[in-house]
Short mmCIF file of N, CA, C and O in Angstrom, two decimals:
data_model
loop_
_atom_site.label_atom_id
_atom_site.label_comp_id
_atom_site.label_asym_id
_atom_site.label_seq_id
_atom_site.Cartn_x
_atom_site.Cartn_y
_atom_site.Cartn_z
N MET A 1 37.03 1.37 -170.82
CA MET A 1 36.20 0.19 -170.87
C MET A 1 34.89 0.56 -171.56
O MET A 1 34.31 1.62 -171.29
N SER A 2 34.40 -0.33 -172.41
CA SER A 2 33.10 -0.10 -173.04
C SER A 2 32.22 -1.32 -172.82
O SER A 2 32.69 -2.46 -172.87
N PHE A 3 30.97 -1.06 -172.56
CA PHE A 3 30.00 -2.14 -172.36
C PHE A 3 29.84 -2.90 -173.66
O PHE A 3 29.65 -2.31 -174.72
N ALA A 4 29.90 -4.23 -173.61
CA ALA A 4 29.83 -5.03 -174.83
C ALA A 4 28.50 -5.74 -174.98
O ALA A 4 27.85 -5.63 -176.02
N SER A 5 28.07 -6.51 -173.95
CA SER A 5 26.83 -7.26 -174.13
C SER A 5 26.34 -7.84 -172.82
O SER A 5 27.05 -7.84 -171.82
N VAL A 6 25.14 -8.36 -172.87
CA VAL A 6 24.58 -9.22 -171.84
C VAL A 6 24.40 -10.57 -172.51
O VAL A 6 23.88 -10.65 -173.62
N ARG A 7 24.84 -11.64 -171.85
CA ARG A 7 24.72 -12.98 -172.43
C ARG A 7 23.83 -13.85 -171.56
O ARG A 7 24.00 -13.92 -170.36
N ILE A 8 22.91 -14.52 -172.19
CA ILE A 8 22.06 -15.50 -171.52
C ILE A 8 22.58 -16.88 -171.90
O ILE A 8 22.71 -17.18 -173.08
N VAL A 9 22.84 -17.70 -170.91
CA VAL A 9 23.27 -19.08 -171.14
C VAL A 9 22.03 -19.96 -171.01
O VAL A 9 21.26 -19.83 -170.05
N THR A 10 21.84 -20.85 -171.97
CA THR A 10 20.60 -21.64 -172.03
C THR A 10 20.84 -23.07 -172.49
O THR A 10 21.81 -23.34 -173.19
N ASP A 11 19.93 -23.93 -172.10
CA ASP A 11 19.91 -25.30 -172.63
C ASP A 11 19.06 -25.37 -173.90
O ASP A 11 19.02 -26.41 -174.54
N ASP A 12 18.35 -24.28 -174.23
CA ASP A 12 17.44 -24.26 -175.38
C ASP A 12 17.77 -23.08 -176.28
O ASP A 12 17.01 -22.11 -176.37
N LEU A 13 18.92 -23.15 -176.95
CA LEU A 13 19.37 -22.05 -177.79
C LEU A 13 18.34 -21.67 -178.84
O LEU A 13 17.98 -20.50 -178.98
N GLU A 14 17.81 -22.66 -179.57
CA GLU A 14 16.87 -22.36 -180.65
C GLU A 14 15.59 -21.71 -180.13
O GLU A 14 15.08 -20.77 -180.72
N GLY A 15 15.07 -22.21 -179.00
CA GLY A 15 13.85 -21.64 -178.43
C GLY A 15 14.02 -20.21 -177.97
O GLY A 15 13.17 -19.35 -178.21
N LEU A 16 15.15 -19.93 -177.32
CA LEU A 16 15.40 -18.58 -176.84
C LEU A 16 15.66 -17.63 -178.00
O LEU A 16 15.18 -16.49 -178.00
N VAL A 17 16.40 -18.08 -178.99
CA VAL A 17 16.65 -17.24 -180.17
C VAL A 17 15.33 -16.91 -180.86
O VAL A 17 15.08 -15.76 -181.22
N ALA A 18 14.45 -17.89 -181.03
CA ALA A 18 13.16 -17.64 -181.67
C ALA A 18 12.35 -16.62 -180.88
O ALA A 18 11.71 -15.72 -181.46
N PHE A 19 12.36 -16.72 -179.56
CA PHE A 19 11.64 -15.76 -178.71
C PHE A 19 12.18 -14.35 -178.94
O PHE A 19 11.41 -13.41 -179.18
N TYR A 20 13.49 -14.17 -178.87
CA TYR A 20 14.06 -12.83 -179.01
C TYR A 20 13.99 -12.32 -180.45
O TYR A 20 13.96 -11.10 -180.66
N GLU A 21 13.94 -13.19 -181.43
CA GLU A 21 13.69 -12.73 -182.80
C GLU A 21 12.30 -12.10 -182.88
O GLU A 21 12.12 -11.07 -183.51
N GLN A 22 11.35 -12.70 -182.19
CA GLN A 22 9.99 -12.15 -182.17
C GLN A 22 9.96 -10.83 -181.41
O GLN A 22 9.36 -9.86 -181.85
N VAL A 23 10.61 -10.78 -180.26
CA VAL A 23 10.61 -9.56 -179.43
C VAL A 23 11.28 -8.41 -180.16
O VAL A 23 10.76 -7.29 -180.19
N THR A 24 12.44 -8.66 -180.76
CA THR A 24 13.21 -7.58 -181.37
C THR A 24 12.82 -7.28 -182.81
O THR A 24 13.13 -6.22 -183.33
N GLY A 25 12.16 -8.23 -183.48
CA GLY A 25 11.86 -8.05 -184.90
C GLY A 25 13.10 -8.19 -185.77
O GLY A 25 13.11 -7.79 -186.92
N GLN A 26 14.18 -8.75 -185.22
CA GLN A 26 15.44 -8.94 -185.95
C GLN A 26 15.75 -10.43 -186.06
O GLN A 26 15.37 -11.21 -185.19
N GLN A 27 16.49 -10.77 -187.09
CA GLN A 27 17.06 -12.11 -187.19
C GLN A 27 18.35 -12.11 -186.38
O GLN A 27 19.13 -11.17 -186.45
N ALA A 28 18.58 -13.17 -185.63
CA ALA A 28 19.81 -13.29 -184.86
C ALA A 28 20.99 -13.53 -185.79
O ALA A 28 20.84 -14.16 -186.83
N GLU A 29 22.13 -13.01 -185.39
CA GLU A 29 23.39 -13.36 -186.06
C GLU A 29 23.88 -14.64 -185.39
O GLU A 29 23.78 -14.78 -184.17
N HIS A 30 24.43 -15.58 -186.17
CA HIS A 30 24.93 -16.85 -185.64
C HIS A 30 26.41 -17.02 -186.00
O HIS A 30 26.74 -17.72 -186.94
N PRO A 31 27.32 -16.40 -185.22
CA PRO A 31 28.74 -16.55 -185.53
C PRO A 31 29.27 -17.96 -185.27
O PRO A 31 30.33 -18.32 -185.76
N ALA A 32 28.51 -18.77 -184.52
CA ALA A 32 28.88 -20.17 -184.26
C ALA A 32 27.59 -20.95 -183.98
O ALA A 32 26.60 -20.35 -183.55
N PRO A 33 27.59 -22.24 -184.19
CA PRO A 33 26.36 -23.02 -183.97
C PRO A 33 25.84 -22.98 -182.53
O PRO A 33 24.66 -23.19 -182.30
N VAL A 34 26.70 -22.68 -181.56
CA VAL A 34 26.29 -22.67 -180.16
C VAL A 34 26.11 -21.25 -179.61
O VAL A 34 26.00 -21.06 -178.39
N PHE A 35 26.00 -20.27 -180.50
CA PHE A 35 25.98 -18.87 -180.07
C PHE A 35 25.18 -18.03 -181.06
O PHE A 35 25.27 -18.23 -182.27
N ALA A 36 24.40 -17.10 -180.54
CA ALA A 36 23.67 -16.16 -181.39
C ALA A 36 23.70 -14.80 -180.70
O ALA A 36 23.91 -14.71 -179.48
N GLN A 37 23.48 -13.75 -181.50
CA GLN A 37 23.46 -12.42 -180.89
C GLN A 37 22.55 -11.49 -181.67
O GLN A 37 22.30 -11.69 -182.86
N PHE A 38 22.08 -10.50 -180.94
CA PHE A 38 21.25 -9.42 -181.51
C PHE A 38 21.99 -8.13 -181.22
O PHE A 38 22.17 -7.78 -180.05
N SER A 39 22.46 -7.47 -182.24
CA SER A 39 23.19 -6.22 -182.05
C SER A 39 22.31 -5.06 -182.47
O SER A 39 21.59 -5.14 -183.45
N GLY A 40 22.38 -4.02 -181.68
CA GLY A 40 21.61 -2.83 -182.00
C GLY A 40 22.22 -1.64 -181.33
O GLY A 40 23.25 -1.76 -180.64
N PRO A 41 21.60 -0.50 -181.51
CA PRO A 41 22.15 0.68 -180.86
C PRO A 41 22.09 0.53 -179.35
O PRO A 41 21.08 0.13 -178.80
N GLY A 42 23.19 0.73 -178.70
CA GLY A 42 23.22 0.72 -177.25
C GLY A 42 23.70 -0.56 -176.61
O GLY A 42 24.33 -0.52 -175.57
N ALA A 43 23.41 -1.72 -177.19
CA ALA A 43 23.79 -2.96 -176.52
C ALA A 43 23.68 -4.15 -177.46
O ALA A 43 23.05 -4.07 -178.50
N THR A 44 24.28 -5.24 -177.04
CA THR A 44 24.16 -6.52 -177.74
C THR A 44 23.59 -7.52 -176.75
O THR A 44 24.04 -7.59 -175.60
N LEU A 45 22.62 -8.28 -177.19
CA LEU A 45 22.09 -9.39 -176.41
C LEU A 45 22.64 -10.66 -177.02
O LEU A 45 22.40 -10.95 -178.19
N ALA A 46 23.41 -11.40 -176.25
CA ALA A 46 24.02 -12.64 -176.71
C ALA A 46 23.31 -13.81 -176.05
O ALA A 46 22.91 -13.73 -174.88
N ILE A 47 23.14 -14.89 -176.79
CA ILE A 47 22.53 -16.10 -176.27
C ILE A 47 23.45 -17.25 -176.60
O ILE A 47 23.83 -17.43 -177.76
N ALA A 48 23.83 -18.01 -175.59
CA ALA A 48 24.82 -19.06 -175.78
C ALA A 48 24.35 -20.37 -175.17
O ALA A 48 23.72 -20.39 -174.11
N SER A 49 24.70 -21.44 -175.83
CA SER A 49 24.44 -22.78 -175.32
C SER A 49 25.30 -23.03 -174.09
O SER A 49 26.39 -22.46 -173.95
N THR A 50 24.83 -23.90 -173.22
CA THR A 50 25.64 -24.27 -172.06
C THR A 50 26.97 -24.87 -172.47
O THR A 50 27.93 -24.85 -171.69
N ALA A 51 27.06 -25.37 -173.70
CA ALA A 51 28.33 -25.92 -174.18
C ALA A 51 29.43 -24.86 -174.19
O ALA A 51 30.61 -25.20 -174.09
N THR A 52 29.07 -23.59 -174.30
CA THR A 52 30.08 -22.53 -174.35
C THR A 52 30.69 -22.22 -172.99
O THR A 52 31.70 -21.53 -172.92
N VAL A 53 30.08 -22.70 -171.92
CA VAL A 53 30.59 -22.38 -170.58
C VAL A 53 30.95 -23.64 -169.79
O VAL A 53 31.13 -23.57 -168.57
N ALA A 54 31.09 -24.76 -170.46
CA ALA A 54 31.39 -26.03 -169.78
C ALA A 54 32.66 -25.94 -168.94
O ALA A 54 32.75 -26.53 -167.86
N MET A 55 33.63 -25.16 -169.40
CA MET A 55 34.90 -25.06 -168.68
C MET A 55 34.80 -24.25 -167.39
O MET A 55 35.75 -24.20 -166.62
N LEU A 56 33.64 -23.66 -167.11
CA LEU A 56 33.49 -22.84 -165.90
C LEU A 56 32.99 -23.63 -164.70
O LEU A 56 32.71 -23.06 -163.65
N GLY A 57 32.86 -24.93 -164.86
CA GLY A 57 32.56 -25.79 -163.73
C GLY A 57 31.25 -25.50 -163.01
O GLY A 57 31.21 -25.53 -161.79
N GLY A 58 30.21 -25.19 -163.73
CA GLY A 58 28.91 -24.97 -163.09
C GLY A 58 28.71 -23.58 -162.53
O GLY A 58 27.75 -23.35 -161.79
N ALA A 59 29.58 -22.64 -162.84
CA ALA A 59 29.42 -21.27 -162.34
C ALA A 59 28.17 -20.61 -162.89
O ALA A 59 27.62 -19.69 -162.27
N LEU A 60 27.72 -21.06 -164.05
CA LEU A 60 26.50 -20.53 -164.67
C LEU A 60 25.49 -21.67 -164.82
O LEU A 60 25.85 -22.77 -165.24
N ALA A 61 24.25 -21.38 -164.47
CA ALA A 61 23.19 -22.39 -164.59
C ALA A 61 22.03 -21.78 -165.37
O ALA A 61 21.49 -20.74 -164.97
N PRO A 62 21.63 -22.39 -166.47
CA PRO A 62 20.55 -21.83 -167.27
C PRO A 62 19.22 -21.83 -166.53
O PRO A 62 19.00 -22.63 -165.62
N ALA A 63 18.36 -20.89 -166.93
CA ALA A 63 16.99 -20.80 -166.42
C ALA A 63 16.91 -20.61 -164.91
O ALA A 63 15.99 -21.09 -164.27
N THR A 64 17.87 -19.88 -164.32
CA THR A 64 17.85 -19.66 -162.88
C THR A 64 17.89 -18.19 -162.48
O THR A 64 18.00 -17.87 -161.30
N ASN A 65 17.79 -17.27 -163.44
CA ASN A 65 17.88 -15.85 -163.14
C ASN A 65 16.68 -15.38 -162.32
O ASN A 65 15.55 -15.62 -162.68
N ARG A 66 16.95 -14.66 -161.25
CA ARG A 66 15.89 -14.05 -160.45
C ARG A 66 16.25 -12.61 -160.08
O ARG A 66 15.70 -12.06 -159.14
N SER A 67 17.20 -12.00 -160.83
CA SER A 67 17.63 -10.66 -160.42
C SER A 67 17.90 -9.69 -161.56
O SER A 67 18.16 -8.52 -161.30
N VAL A 68 17.85 -10.13 -162.80
CA VAL A 68 18.16 -9.26 -163.93
C VAL A 68 16.93 -9.10 -164.81
O VAL A 68 16.22 -10.08 -165.06
N VAL A 69 16.69 -7.89 -165.28
CA VAL A 69 15.60 -7.61 -166.21
C VAL A 69 16.25 -7.19 -167.53
O VAL A 69 17.12 -6.33 -167.56
N ILE A 70 15.82 -7.81 -168.62
CA ILE A 70 16.31 -7.46 -169.96
C ILE A 70 15.29 -6.48 -170.53
O ILE A 70 14.10 -6.80 -170.61
N GLU A 71 15.75 -5.28 -170.91
CA GLU A 71 14.82 -4.22 -171.28
C GLU A 71 14.98 -3.79 -172.72
O GLU A 71 16.09 -3.64 -173.22
N PHE A 72 13.82 -3.56 -173.34
CA PHE A 72 13.76 -3.06 -174.71
C PHE A 72 12.84 -1.85 -174.74
O PHE A 72 11.68 -1.94 -174.32
N GLU A 73 13.36 -0.73 -175.24
CA GLU A 73 12.51 0.45 -175.42
C GLU A 73 11.76 0.31 -176.73
O GLU A 73 12.35 0.01 -177.77
N VAL A 74 10.45 0.50 -176.68
CA VAL A 74 9.58 0.37 -177.84
C VAL A 74 8.73 1.62 -177.97
O VAL A 74 8.55 2.36 -177.00
N ALA A 75 8.19 1.84 -179.15
CA ALA A 75 7.36 3.02 -179.37
C ALA A 75 5.98 2.87 -178.75
O ALA A 75 5.42 3.84 -178.21
N ASP A 76 5.40 1.68 -178.82
CA ASP A 76 4.02 1.46 -178.35
C ASP A 76 3.97 0.16 -177.56
O ASP A 76 3.85 -0.93 -178.13
N VAL A 77 4.03 0.26 -176.26
CA VAL A 77 4.06 -0.90 -175.38
C VAL A 77 2.82 -1.77 -175.56
O VAL A 77 2.91 -2.99 -175.66
N ASP A 78 1.67 -1.14 -175.59
CA ASP A 78 0.43 -1.90 -175.69
C ASP A 78 0.38 -2.73 -176.97
O ASP A 78 -0.01 -3.90 -176.95
N HIS A 79 0.79 -2.14 -178.08
CA HIS A 79 0.81 -2.86 -179.36
C HIS A 79 1.82 -4.01 -179.32
O HIS A 79 1.49 -5.13 -179.72
N GLU A 80 3.03 -3.73 -178.87
CA GLU A 80 4.06 -4.77 -178.84
C GLU A 80 3.66 -5.92 -177.91
O GLU A 80 3.88 -7.09 -178.24
N PHE A 81 3.08 -5.60 -176.77
CA PHE A 81 2.62 -6.63 -175.84
C PHE A 81 1.53 -7.49 -176.49
O PHE A 81 1.60 -8.72 -176.44
N ALA A 82 0.57 -6.85 -177.12
CA ALA A 82 -0.51 -7.60 -177.78
C ALA A 82 0.04 -8.51 -178.87
O ALA A 82 -0.40 -9.65 -179.02
N GLU A 83 1.03 -8.03 -179.63
CA GLU A 83 1.64 -8.86 -180.67
C GLU A 83 2.36 -10.07 -180.08
O GLU A 83 2.28 -11.17 -180.61
N LEU A 84 3.09 -9.86 -178.97
CA LEU A 84 3.78 -10.98 -178.34
C LEU A 84 2.79 -12.00 -177.80
O LEU A 84 2.98 -13.21 -177.96
N VAL A 85 1.72 -11.54 -177.17
CA VAL A 85 0.71 -12.45 -176.65
C VAL A 85 0.12 -13.26 -177.80
O VAL A 85 -0.05 -14.47 -177.69
N ARG A 86 -0.15 -12.60 -178.92
CA ARG A 86 -0.76 -13.27 -180.07
C ARG A 86 0.21 -14.23 -180.74
O ARG A 86 -0.10 -15.39 -180.95
N THR A 87 1.41 -13.76 -181.07
CA THR A 87 2.33 -14.57 -181.87
C THR A 87 3.05 -15.65 -181.07
O THR A 87 3.39 -16.69 -181.60
N LEU A 88 3.30 -15.40 -179.80
CA LEU A 88 4.00 -16.38 -178.98
C LEU A 88 3.05 -17.19 -178.10
O LEU A 88 3.50 -18.06 -177.37
N ALA A 89 1.77 -16.87 -178.19
CA ALA A 89 0.77 -17.56 -177.38
C ALA A 89 1.17 -17.57 -175.91
O ALA A 89 1.19 -18.61 -175.26
N LEU A 90 1.51 -16.39 -175.39
CA LEU A 90 1.91 -16.29 -173.99
C LEU A 90 0.77 -16.73 -173.09
O LEU A 90 -0.39 -16.40 -173.31
N ARG A 91 1.11 -17.48 -172.05
CA ARG A 91 0.15 -17.93 -171.07
C ARG A 91 0.23 -17.02 -169.84
O ARG A 91 1.13 -16.21 -169.72
N GLY A 92 -0.67 -17.20 -168.90
CA GLY A 92 -0.71 -16.36 -167.70
C GLY A 92 0.59 -16.31 -166.95
O GLY A 92 1.03 -15.26 -166.50
N GLU A 93 1.27 -17.46 -166.82
CA GLU A 93 2.53 -17.48 -166.06
C GLU A 93 3.67 -16.81 -166.82
O GLU A 93 4.70 -16.50 -166.24
N ASP A 94 3.48 -16.59 -168.14
CA ASP A 94 4.50 -15.91 -168.93
C ASP A 94 4.42 -14.38 -168.78
O ASP A 94 5.36 -13.68 -169.09
N VAL A 95 3.28 -13.88 -168.32
CA VAL A 95 3.07 -12.44 -168.18
C VAL A 95 3.32 -12.05 -166.73
O VAL A 95 2.67 -12.53 -165.82
N VAL A 96 4.29 -11.18 -166.53
CA VAL A 96 4.61 -10.68 -165.19
C VAL A 96 3.77 -9.44 -164.89
O VAL A 96 3.24 -9.29 -163.79
N LEU A 97 3.64 -8.55 -165.89
CA LEU A 97 2.87 -7.31 -165.72
C LEU A 97 2.30 -6.90 -167.06
O LEU A 97 3.06 -6.71 -168.02
N GLU A 98 1.00 -6.81 -167.14
CA GLU A 98 0.38 -6.31 -168.37
C GLU A 98 0.71 -4.83 -168.51
O GLU A 98 1.15 -4.20 -167.56
N PRO A 99 0.51 -4.24 -169.70
CA PRO A 99 0.88 -2.84 -169.90
C PRO A 99 0.32 -1.94 -168.79
O PRO A 99 -0.88 -1.95 -168.51
N THR A 100 1.24 -1.22 -168.17
CA THR A 100 0.93 -0.39 -167.01
C THR A 100 1.77 0.88 -167.07
O THR A 100 2.93 0.84 -167.45
N THR A 101 1.19 1.98 -166.66
CA THR A 101 1.96 3.22 -166.53
C THR A 101 2.57 3.23 -165.13
O THR A 101 1.86 3.15 -164.13
N MET A 102 3.89 3.29 -165.10
CA MET A 102 4.62 3.22 -163.84
C MET A 102 4.55 4.59 -163.13
O MET A 102 4.33 5.61 -163.78
N PRO A 103 4.80 4.63 -161.82
CA PRO A 103 4.75 5.90 -161.09
C PRO A 103 5.69 6.97 -161.65
O PRO A 103 5.43 8.16 -161.52
N TRP A 104 6.78 6.57 -162.31
CA TRP A 104 7.74 7.54 -162.86
C TRP A 104 7.41 7.91 -164.29
O TRP A 104 8.15 8.65 -164.93
N GLY A 105 6.30 7.41 -164.82
CA GLY A 105 5.83 7.84 -166.14
C GLY A 105 6.04 6.86 -167.27
O GLY A 105 5.36 6.94 -168.29
N ASN A 106 7.00 5.93 -167.16
CA ASN A 106 7.19 4.95 -168.23
C ASN A 106 5.97 4.04 -168.33
O ASN A 106 5.31 3.75 -167.34
N ARG A 107 5.72 3.61 -169.55
CA ARG A 107 4.69 2.58 -169.78
C ARG A 107 5.46 1.27 -169.96
O ARG A 107 6.39 1.20 -170.78
N SER A 108 5.11 0.23 -169.19
CA SER A 108 5.86 -1.02 -169.21
C SER A 108 4.94 -2.22 -169.28
O SER A 108 3.84 -2.20 -168.75
N ALA A 109 5.45 -3.28 -169.91
CA ALA A 109 4.84 -4.60 -169.86
C ALA A 109 5.99 -5.58 -169.66
O ALA A 109 7.01 -5.49 -170.34
N LEU A 110 5.83 -6.50 -168.73
CA LEU A 110 6.88 -7.46 -168.43
C LEU A 110 6.40 -8.87 -168.69
O LEU A 110 5.29 -9.24 -168.26
N VAL A 111 7.23 -9.63 -169.40
CA VAL A 111 6.94 -11.03 -169.71
C VAL A 111 8.17 -11.87 -169.38
O VAL A 111 9.25 -11.34 -169.17
N ARG A 112 7.98 -13.17 -169.37
CA ARG A 112 9.11 -14.08 -169.16
C ARG A 112 9.47 -14.72 -170.49
O ARG A 112 8.61 -15.10 -171.27
N ASP A 113 10.78 -14.85 -170.74
CA ASP A 113 11.24 -15.59 -171.92
C ASP A 113 11.14 -17.08 -171.61
O ASP A 113 10.79 -17.46 -170.48
N PRO A 114 11.43 -17.95 -172.56
CA PRO A 114 11.28 -19.40 -172.31
C PRO A 114 12.13 -19.94 -171.17
O PRO A 114 11.80 -20.98 -170.60
N ASP A 115 13.20 -19.25 -170.79
CA ASP A 115 14.02 -19.69 -169.66
C ASP A 115 13.59 -19.04 -168.35
O ASP A 115 14.20 -19.26 -167.31
N GLY A 116 12.56 -18.20 -168.38
CA GLY A 116 12.06 -17.56 -167.18
C GLY A 116 12.65 -16.20 -166.88
O GLY A 116 12.31 -15.58 -165.87
N ASN A 117 13.55 -15.69 -167.73
CA ASN A 117 14.11 -14.36 -167.54
C ASN A 117 13.02 -13.31 -167.78
O ASN A 117 12.21 -13.45 -168.68
N VAL A 118 13.03 -12.26 -166.98
CA VAL A 118 12.04 -11.20 -167.13
C VAL A 118 12.49 -10.22 -168.21
O VAL A 118 13.63 -9.75 -168.22
N VAL A 119 11.56 -9.91 -169.12
CA VAL A 119 11.80 -8.99 -170.22
C VAL A 119 10.83 -7.83 -170.07
O VAL A 119 9.62 -8.04 -169.95
N ASN A 120 11.36 -6.62 -170.06
CA ASN A 120 10.55 -5.40 -169.92
C ASN A 120 10.49 -4.69 -171.26
O ASN A 120 11.52 -4.29 -171.81
N LEU A 121 9.29 -4.53 -171.79
CA LEU A 121 9.06 -3.66 -172.94
C LEU A 121 8.57 -2.35 -172.36
O LEU A 121 7.60 -2.34 -171.60
N PHE A 122 9.25 -1.26 -172.67
CA PHE A 122 8.85 0.01 -172.07
C PHE A 122 8.93 1.14 -173.07
O PHE A 122 9.64 1.07 -174.06
N SER A 123 8.17 2.19 -172.77
CA SER A 123 8.31 3.44 -173.52
C SER A 123 8.31 4.57 -172.50
O SER A 123 7.73 4.47 -171.42
N THR A 124 9.04 5.62 -172.82
CA THR A 124 9.12 6.78 -171.94
C THR A 124 8.01 7.74 -172.31
O THR A 124 7.52 7.77 -173.43
N PRO A 125 7.58 8.53 -171.33
CA PRO A 125 6.49 9.47 -171.62
C PRO A 125 6.92 10.49 -172.67
O PRO A 125 8.08 10.90 -172.73
N THR A 126 5.98 10.86 -173.51
CA THR A 126 6.26 11.89 -174.50
C THR A 126 6.02 13.26 -173.87
O THR A 126 5.17 13.41 -172.99
N THR A 127 6.79 14.21 -174.31
CA THR A 127 6.62 15.58 -173.83
C THR A 127 5.93 16.38 -174.91
O THR A 127 6.36 16.39 -176.07
N ASP A 128 4.85 17.00 -174.55
CA ASP A 128 4.09 17.82 -175.52
C ASP A 128 4.36 19.27 -175.34
O ASP A 128 4.71 19.76 -174.37
#
């Protein structure tokens, strides 16, 4: 078995895609009008319209996640966070944690995407 992706189901496909295009610095691939994905080393982030899961009878509900963190490793957390605040005009409720050095050494900043999912931008400590 190989890990394939994490998929976010949303009522606002275009808004979520635009957010993650800004976060990742990549253009989304659009294999279908109701689906987009960001592929990179290690994982794929898929974003799908609720139309793609209609046959599941309400098993998935957009904008209700309270247990999963979507994480991106970046070179400079402080810079990436400042760029997101500037370009996406993040408000106070969009910021979960400003850039902080965690007890285990990672530098992290956590924000919410337009559906309320928590996104962690982090970097690992450098060894000198």
